[in-house]
Amino acid sequence: MQSDEIFWNGQPVAVIIAETQEQADYAASLVRVEYHQEEAALSFDALKSKAELPPTVYGQPPEVNIGDAETELKQAHFKSDEVYHTSRYNPSAIELHATIATWEDDDTLTVYDSTQSISLLKNTIAQVFDLAPEKVRVLAPFVGGGFGGKLYSYNNTLLCIAAAKHIRRPVKLVLSREGIFRVVGTRAPSEQRTALAATADGRFVSFIHKSIQAEVSHGFHSEPISLHGLRHLYASESRALSQKVVHLDTVANTPVRAPGDATASFALESAIDELAYMLKVDPIELRRINEPANDPVSGASFSNRNLMEAYRRGAERFGWKYRHAEPRAPRDGQWLIGQGVATAFHSYIRVPSSARICLYSDETALVQVAAQEMGMGTATVQIQYAAQQLGLPMNQVSFAYGDSNLPLSPLAGGSGQTVSILAAVAKAIEQLHQELLRLVQDDSPLAGATLQDVEARDGGLFRRDKADQGETYASLLQQAGKSHLEIVVDTPQPTEFMEYSMHEYGAQFCEVRVNDVTGEVRITRWVGSFDCGRILNPKTARSQLRGAIIMGIGMALAEDTLFDERQGRIVNASLAEYHVPVHLDIPTIDVIFLDIPDEHTPFGAHGIGEIGITGVAAAIVNAVFNATGKRIRDLPITLDKLL
Ligand code: MOS
């Protein structure tokens, strides 16, 4: 609405404000728009030959060249050189994108929004409406799922705020499910040439990955395909990676769980399976042969890498040794049975955060961070760890979040929120303890004690060497005549990445049954074995990983945002026609954690929100090949491709 140009089919061109939803819907049905048509770029296939290298991919070069990978490929005897396609996927959180905007006066604004990034949204709003950031308050106390689709702000939020300003009354705007498809956008579709060549004993001599993805002409979000495990997972004598972009006039791309990693892992982990079959080597063994000693591109040491242990434990639980290497071996009537495996991978992310802690004389504590909780367990984990660090029972610690008036925190994205906040909360608690020791009276058993001399337990600080000598928080605060103590901290830019190559790893094991007559694919067993540092809360972590594996099953078998390329309009903009897995599609998902702490991260933890989706589509494709002898390189695996 900043110009008379329309950039994509589905772009909002008007906002109707009414007293009721029914009035607004009826009024919208009366709007007629006249267009002057211009040529639009709508077909990825038609334009992919014109793909260009972007200047950078998230700050990294868009190309990596080590040795002469094309020549090595040509000369090698054992090789696989194929093209893989992924489709467009919508994040499809159950909660619709919703906003309520209230202007207190011309320069003070409160916005309730279902956002994954309170701080980012607050700054965006301040910029767009030319407001002082402290005059903008964003509230997102609970968010019903996001998966990346609520990381950025889209037209709906900003238009709601503008509408409220226009009529000087609060306005609520909820996108319909169809509206989310048209406005929020999709994961970028990709074409990925993936070539691997090996010596007869399985060592990679050439590793090539050339991807093309669709971006839009009017906005920006690329999938960092070439940053995936392509740079970190496997050793190879030579390597050539590049990622190119085609610009289309469609709805913008949005981040969707594990951007880049979900996409690239499909092609890479399929290609390894293809080569393993050709070499007659077990696919896990082929990965073991190509385990790098150090990061294969940067040369840095890995901070913590137990991928092969994840495979060992997963294989044992799954019963991998009973698998037949040749396709079409086990059969149960019409059903062919196959097993497949693939590596899961995601890079560790931590960013600066702030936190406030208040300790009260009744021995309760309140931790405050403007964090986002979408059901991942963010609040639970922070309470758990703050209680442990404070030596207080969990029911005496509370966690306030979801409000931009609280100390700002990073967005809930990149699987980095929990460790980023943990580092800030741990620092705040340490400073709190230091401050408490400063308040100690001369006749206290803690007199003269330093932070190193004490531990927090039983509601106070106690000397490490003399277990019964210490004081409760209540006593410390009362002696000092204080009702409470408040500490606010910021953490600096983390430095652990500068020294180490830091990632999460996993091994996905899958069993499928494919109907030999109809091509129907059923997933019958799943084991995911993960190396994600220390697991802070097994229950919420397991739930995160299961949910992500289910999204991966959707990516492999069902999900596909379809465009009419004549009009650039999404034709299946509803959950009735954009299929996601339902309960009957999902077997019991067995999740194993190695639970090996990484000594270079806060509490030894890593992110767990996104890794679960990676490798899933490849494990399924590999299992389908093992069942049927048919290799699917275009997702989703619909029935027609198996007949
Ligand atoms: Mo995730 S796509 O960083 O929400």
PDB file of N, CA and C and ligand atoms in Angstrom, residues 116 146-149 151 255-259 374 412-415 610, ligand 1:
ATOM      1  N   GLN A 116       7.312 -14.607  17.159  1.00  0.00           N
ATOM      2  CA  GLN A 116       8.466 -15.346  17.675  1.00  0.00           C
ATOM      3  C   GLN A 116       9.594 -14.389  18.036  1.00  0.00           C
ATOM      4  N   GLY A 146       4.994 -21.587  15.807  1.00  0.00           N
ATOM      5  CA  GLY A 146       5.522 -20.609  14.855  1.00  0.00           C
ATOM      6  C   GLY A 146       6.293 -21.299  13.739  1.00  0.00           C
ATOM      7  N   PHE A 147       7.259 -22.138  14.115  1.00  0.00           N
ATOM      8  CA  PHE A 147       8.076 -22.905  13.167  1.00  0.00           C
ATOM      9  C   PHE A 147       8.826 -22.019  12.185  1.00  0.00           C
ATOM     10  N   GLY A 148       9.015 -20.751  12.525  1.00  0.00           N
ATOM     11  CA  GLY A 148       9.723 -19.830  11.632  1.00  0.00           C
ATOM     12  C   GLY A 148       8.796 -18.805  11.004  1.00  0.00           C
ATOM     13  N   GLY A 149       7.532 -19.163  10.817  1.00  0.00           N
ATOM     14  CA  GLY A 149       6.572 -18.282  10.141  1.00  0.00           C
ATOM     15  C   GLY A 149       6.194 -17.048  10.954  1.00  0.00           C
ATOM     16  N   LEU A 151       8.660 -15.393  12.773  1.00  0.00           N
ATOM     17  CA  LEU A 151       9.912 -14.710  13.114  1.00  0.00           C
ATOM     18  C   LEU A 151       9.909 -13.281  12.608  1.00  0.00           C
ATOM     19  N   PRO A 255      11.238 -18.116   6.872  1.00  0.00           N
ATOM     20  CA  PRO A 255      11.969 -19.220   7.506  1.00  0.00           C
ATOM     21  C   PRO A 255      10.980 -20.324   7.882  1.00  0.00           C
ATOM     22  N   VAL A 256      11.362 -21.553   7.679  1.00  0.00           N
ATOM     23  CA  VAL A 256      10.595 -22.699   8.161  1.00  0.00           C
ATOM     24  C   VAL A 256      11.610 -23.628   8.830  1.00  0.00           C
ATOM     25  N   ARG A 257      11.247 -24.153   9.941  1.00  0.00           N
ATOM     26  CA  ARG A 257      12.087 -25.017  10.786  1.00  0.00           C
ATOM     27  C   ARG A 257      13.344 -25.558  10.078  1.00  0.00           C
ATOM     28  N   ALA A 258      14.497 -25.208  10.628  1.00  0.00           N
ATOM     29  CA  ALA A 258      15.801 -25.589  10.080  1.00  0.00           C
ATOM     30  C   ALA A 258      15.992 -25.108   8.637  1.00  0.00           C
ATOM     31  N   PRO A 259      15.928 -23.777   8.417  1.00  0.00           N
ATOM     32  CA  PRO A 259      16.139 -23.250   7.066  1.00  0.00           C
ATOM     33  C   PRO A 259      17.482 -23.740   6.511  1.00  0.00           C
ATOM     34  N   MET A 374       6.465 -20.768  22.805  1.00  0.00           N
ATOM     35  CA  MET A 374       5.496 -21.276  21.811  1.00  0.00           C
ATOM     36  C   MET A 374       5.124 -22.708  22.126  1.00  0.00           C
ATOM     37  N   ALA A 412      12.953 -16.229  19.201  1.00  0.00           N
ATOM     38  CA  ALA A 412      12.859 -17.683  19.356  1.00  0.00           C
ATOM     39  C   ALA A 412      13.098 -18.275  17.982  1.00  0.00           C
ATOM     40  N   GLY A 413      14.350 -18.399  17.610  1.00  0.00           N
ATOM     41  CA  GLY A 413      14.689 -18.905  16.284  1.00  0.00           C
ATOM     42  C   GLY A 413      16.094 -19.448  16.271  1.00  0.00           C
ATOM     43  N   GLY A 414      16.392 -20.200  15.233  1.00  0.00           N
ATOM     44  CA  GLY A 414      17.729 -20.759  15.097  1.00  0.00           C
ATOM     45  C   GLY A 414      18.079 -21.735  16.210  1.00  0.00           C
ATOM     46  N   SER A 415      17.084 -22.207  16.930  1.00  0.00           N
ATOM     47  CA  SER A 415      17.293 -23.116  18.071  1.00  0.00           C
ATOM     48  C   SER A 415      18.248 -22.505  19.085  1.00  0.00           C
ATOM     49  N   GLU A 610      15.238 -27.453  16.056  1.00  0.00           N
ATOM     50  CA  GLU A 610      15.164 -27.611  14.607  1.00  0.00           C
ATOM     51  C   GLU A 610      15.803 -28.883  14.061  1.00  0.00           C
TER      52      GLU A 610
HETATM   53 MO1  MOS B   1      13.247 -21.336  13.252  1.00  0.00          MO
HETATM   54  S1  MOS B   1      12.840 -21.411  11.219  1.00  0.00           S
HETATM   55  O1  MOS B   1      14.676 -20.393  13.323  1.00  0.00           O
HETATM   56  O2  MOS B   1      11.823 -20.637  13.910  1.00  0.00           O
END
